[in-house]
Coordinates of C-alpha atoms in Angstrom, one line a residue:
Chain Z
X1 CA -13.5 -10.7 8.9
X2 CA -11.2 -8.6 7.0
X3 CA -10.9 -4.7 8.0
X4 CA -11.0 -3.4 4.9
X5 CA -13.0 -5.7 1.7
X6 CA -13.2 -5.7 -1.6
X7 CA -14.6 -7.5 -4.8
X8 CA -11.7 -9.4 -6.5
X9 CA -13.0 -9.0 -10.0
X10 CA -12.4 -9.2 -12.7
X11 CA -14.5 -6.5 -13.9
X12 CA -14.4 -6.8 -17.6
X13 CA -14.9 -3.5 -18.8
X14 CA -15.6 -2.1 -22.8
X15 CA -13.9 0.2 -23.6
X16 CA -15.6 3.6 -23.4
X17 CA -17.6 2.2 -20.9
X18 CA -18.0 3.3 -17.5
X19 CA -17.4 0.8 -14.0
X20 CA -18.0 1.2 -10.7
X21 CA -16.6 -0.6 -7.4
X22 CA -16.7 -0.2 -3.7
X23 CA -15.0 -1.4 -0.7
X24 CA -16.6 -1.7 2.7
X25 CA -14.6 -1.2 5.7
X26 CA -15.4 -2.5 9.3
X27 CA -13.6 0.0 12.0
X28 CA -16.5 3.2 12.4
X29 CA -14.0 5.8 13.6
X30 CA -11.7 5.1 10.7
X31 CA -10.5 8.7 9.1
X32 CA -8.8 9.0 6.0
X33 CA -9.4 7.2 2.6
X34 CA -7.8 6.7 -0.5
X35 CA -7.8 4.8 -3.9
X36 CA -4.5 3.5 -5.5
X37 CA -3.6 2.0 -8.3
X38 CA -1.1 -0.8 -9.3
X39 CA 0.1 -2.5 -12.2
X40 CA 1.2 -6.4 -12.0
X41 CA 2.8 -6.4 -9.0
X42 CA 4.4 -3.0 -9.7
X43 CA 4.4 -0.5 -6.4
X44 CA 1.5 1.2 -6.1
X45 CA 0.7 4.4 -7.1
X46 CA -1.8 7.4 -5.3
X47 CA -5.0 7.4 -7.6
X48 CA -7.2 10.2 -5.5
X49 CA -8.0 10.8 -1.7
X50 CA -11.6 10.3 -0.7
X51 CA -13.2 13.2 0.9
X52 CA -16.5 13.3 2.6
X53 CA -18.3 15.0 0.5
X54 CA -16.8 13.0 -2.6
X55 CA -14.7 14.1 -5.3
X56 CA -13.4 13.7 -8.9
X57 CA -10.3 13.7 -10.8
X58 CA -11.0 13.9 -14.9
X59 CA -12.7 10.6 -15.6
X60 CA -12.2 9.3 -12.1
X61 CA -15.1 9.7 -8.9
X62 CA -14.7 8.3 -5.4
X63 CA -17.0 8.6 -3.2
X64 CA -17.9 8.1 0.7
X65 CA -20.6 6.8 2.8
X66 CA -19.7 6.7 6.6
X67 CA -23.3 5.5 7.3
X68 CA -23.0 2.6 5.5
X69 CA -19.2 2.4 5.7
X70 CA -18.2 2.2 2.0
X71 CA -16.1 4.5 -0.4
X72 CA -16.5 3.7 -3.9
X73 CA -14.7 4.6 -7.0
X74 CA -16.1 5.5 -10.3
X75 CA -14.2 5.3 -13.7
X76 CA -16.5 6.6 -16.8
X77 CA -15.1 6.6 -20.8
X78 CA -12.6 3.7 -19.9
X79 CA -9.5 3.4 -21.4
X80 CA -7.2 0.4 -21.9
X81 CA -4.5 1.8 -19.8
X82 CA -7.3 1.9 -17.0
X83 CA -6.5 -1.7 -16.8
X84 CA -5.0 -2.4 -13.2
X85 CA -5.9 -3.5 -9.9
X86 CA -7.7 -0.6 -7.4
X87 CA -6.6 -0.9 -3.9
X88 CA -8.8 0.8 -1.1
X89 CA -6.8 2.7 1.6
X90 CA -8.1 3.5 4.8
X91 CA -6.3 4.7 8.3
X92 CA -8.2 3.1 10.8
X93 CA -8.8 5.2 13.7
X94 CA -6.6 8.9 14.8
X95 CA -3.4 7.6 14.8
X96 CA -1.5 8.8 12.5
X97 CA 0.9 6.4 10.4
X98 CA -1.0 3.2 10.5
X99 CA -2.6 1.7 7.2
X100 CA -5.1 -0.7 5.9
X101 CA -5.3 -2.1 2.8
X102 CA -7.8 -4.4 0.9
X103 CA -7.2 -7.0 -1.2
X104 CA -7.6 -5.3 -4.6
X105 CA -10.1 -4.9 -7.7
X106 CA -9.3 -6.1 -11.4
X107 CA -10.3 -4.4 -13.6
X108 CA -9.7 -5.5 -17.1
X109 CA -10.5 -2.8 -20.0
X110 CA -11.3 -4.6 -23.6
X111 CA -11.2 -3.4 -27.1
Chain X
X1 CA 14.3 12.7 -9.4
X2 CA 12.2 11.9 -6.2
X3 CA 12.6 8.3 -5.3
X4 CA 12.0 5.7 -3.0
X5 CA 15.0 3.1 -3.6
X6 CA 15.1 -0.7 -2.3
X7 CA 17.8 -2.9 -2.5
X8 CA 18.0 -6.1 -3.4
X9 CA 15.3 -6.4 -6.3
X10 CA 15.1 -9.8 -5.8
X11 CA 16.4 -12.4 -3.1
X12 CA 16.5 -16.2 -2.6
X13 CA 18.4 -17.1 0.7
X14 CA 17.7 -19.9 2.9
X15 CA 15.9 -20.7 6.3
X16 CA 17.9 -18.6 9.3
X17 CA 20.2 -16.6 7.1
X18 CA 19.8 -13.1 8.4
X19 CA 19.5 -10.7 6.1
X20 CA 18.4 -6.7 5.7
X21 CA 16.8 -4.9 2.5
X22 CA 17.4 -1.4 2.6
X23 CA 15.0 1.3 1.7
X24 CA 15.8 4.8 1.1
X25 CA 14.0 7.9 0.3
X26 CA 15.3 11.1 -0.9
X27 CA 12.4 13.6 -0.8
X28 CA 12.9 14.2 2.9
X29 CA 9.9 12.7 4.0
X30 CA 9.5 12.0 7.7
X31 CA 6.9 9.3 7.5
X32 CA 8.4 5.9 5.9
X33 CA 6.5 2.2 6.2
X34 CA 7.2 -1.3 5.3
X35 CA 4.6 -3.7 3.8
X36 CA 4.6 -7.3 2.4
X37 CA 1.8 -8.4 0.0
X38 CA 1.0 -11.8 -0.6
X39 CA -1.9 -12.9 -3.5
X40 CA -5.3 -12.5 -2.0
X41 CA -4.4 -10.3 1.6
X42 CA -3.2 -7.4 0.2
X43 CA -0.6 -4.9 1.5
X44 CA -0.3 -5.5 5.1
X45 CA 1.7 -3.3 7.3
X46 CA 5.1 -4.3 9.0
X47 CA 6.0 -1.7 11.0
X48 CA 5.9 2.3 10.4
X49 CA 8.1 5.1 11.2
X50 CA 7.0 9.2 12.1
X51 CA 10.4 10.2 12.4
X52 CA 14.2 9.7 13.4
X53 CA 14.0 7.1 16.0
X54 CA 10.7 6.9 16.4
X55 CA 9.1 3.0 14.8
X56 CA 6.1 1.2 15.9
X57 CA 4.7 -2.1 14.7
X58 CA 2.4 -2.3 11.6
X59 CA -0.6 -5.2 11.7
X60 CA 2.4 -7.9 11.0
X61 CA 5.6 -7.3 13.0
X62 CA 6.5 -10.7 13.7
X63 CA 10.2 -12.0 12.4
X64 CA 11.0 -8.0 11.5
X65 CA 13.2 -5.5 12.9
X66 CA 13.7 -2.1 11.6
X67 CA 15.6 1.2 12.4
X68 CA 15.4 4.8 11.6
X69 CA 18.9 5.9 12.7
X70 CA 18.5 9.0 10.0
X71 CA 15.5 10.4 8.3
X72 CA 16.3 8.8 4.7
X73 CA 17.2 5.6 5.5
X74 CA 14.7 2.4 6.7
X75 CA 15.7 -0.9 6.4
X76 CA 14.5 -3.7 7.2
X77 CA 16.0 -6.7 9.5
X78 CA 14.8 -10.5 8.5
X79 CA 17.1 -12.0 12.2
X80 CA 16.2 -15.8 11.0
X81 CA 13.8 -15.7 8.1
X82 CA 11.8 -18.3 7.5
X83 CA 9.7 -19.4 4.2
X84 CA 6.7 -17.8 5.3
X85 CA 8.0 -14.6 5.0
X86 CA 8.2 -15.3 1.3
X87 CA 6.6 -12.6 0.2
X88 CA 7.1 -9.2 -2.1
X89 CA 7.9 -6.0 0.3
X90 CA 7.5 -2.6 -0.4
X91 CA 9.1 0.5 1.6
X92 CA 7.2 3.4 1.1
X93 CA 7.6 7.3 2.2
X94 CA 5.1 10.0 3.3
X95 CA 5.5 14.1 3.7
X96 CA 2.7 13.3 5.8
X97 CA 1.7 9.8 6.6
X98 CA -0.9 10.5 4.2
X99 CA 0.0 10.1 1.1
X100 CA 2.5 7.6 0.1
X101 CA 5.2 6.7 -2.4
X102 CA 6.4 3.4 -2.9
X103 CA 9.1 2.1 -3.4
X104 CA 9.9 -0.9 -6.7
X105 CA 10.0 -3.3 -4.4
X106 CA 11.9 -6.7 -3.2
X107 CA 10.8 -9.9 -4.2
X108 CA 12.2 -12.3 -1.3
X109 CA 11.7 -16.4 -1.2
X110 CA 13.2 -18.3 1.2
X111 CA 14.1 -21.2 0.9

């Protein structure tokens, strides 16, 4: 099993519509979280932290759920440039400088 | 401008040909990190560095090498790469091994 899952997509996503994702990690003690973003293959880019008691940037929301050991991320009025895969970041336990990454989620924004 | 640089862009060599891609940062960052990312894994760590002289391994250290002889500079070592290390890298940098910038990238095949 994979430390750190997500859905593959494609989300196919109106535009103006809102789409929601989450990505379930396996490793309890793990402490920090994060959302990035990248474009075909491109490097990828810091979308938002995830913070316990959740948080928003403009359109964006991530949330956290240690119980069931999921952060989410929550994109509302779409755009077309919101097209791009969303990778889920998580350090896995108190030692600082390692990183996990999942797979990625497409999402594909349509006219 | 604040960059993360790698060089080459792209590579074909052959089985056993040793080879290096350098990474360098010029935001002073203490924190720098090698990944590979191959379609359906993700990013997947190499090996990480907290500071001048200080590395440890990532979650896929095998057939790599790196040094941090001076806090800008991070490249990495392929001794005898083989084609399974055909992959697209990415050096990234950290104020705080939190979050990270990445670098373009380095699309490598072996041959």
């Amino acid at each position: 099993r994979k430390e750190v899952e997500q859905d593959p997509g494609p989300f196919n996503v109106p535009e103006g519509a809102t789409v929601a994702f989450n990505c379930t990690y396996s490793n309890s003690a793990s402490q920090s979280f994060f959302w990035y973003r990248q474009d075909c293959r491109k490097e990828p880019k810091l979308l938002m932290s995830v913070y316990s008691s959740g948080n928003e940037d403009g359109r964006f929301t991530a949330q956290l759920n240690r119980a069931s050991q999921y952060i989410s991320l929550l994109i509302r009025d779409s755009k077309l440039s919101d097209s791009a895969t969303y990778l889920c970041v998580v350090t896995p336990r108190v030692s600082w400088g390692k990183f996990q990454f999942g797979a990625g989620t497409q999402v594909v924004v349509t006219p | 401008e604040a960059q993360v640089t790698q060089n080459p862009r792209y590579l074909i060599t052959v089985t056993g040909k040793k080879l290096t891609v350098t990474c360098s940062q010029n935001m002073n960052h203490e924190y720098m990190s090698w990944y590979r990312q191959d379609p359906g894994l993700g990013l997947r760590q190499i090996y990480y560095s907290m500071n001048v002289e200080v590395t440890d391994k990532g979650d896929v250290p095998e057939g790599y090498k790196v040094s941090r002889k001076e806090k800008r500079n991070f490249p990495l070592i392929l001794e005898s790469p083989s084609p399974n290390q055909t992959s697209l890298y990415f050096c990234a940098s950290s104020p705080s091994a939190e979050t990270q910038y990445f670098g373009p990238g380095t699309r490598l095949l072996v041959l």
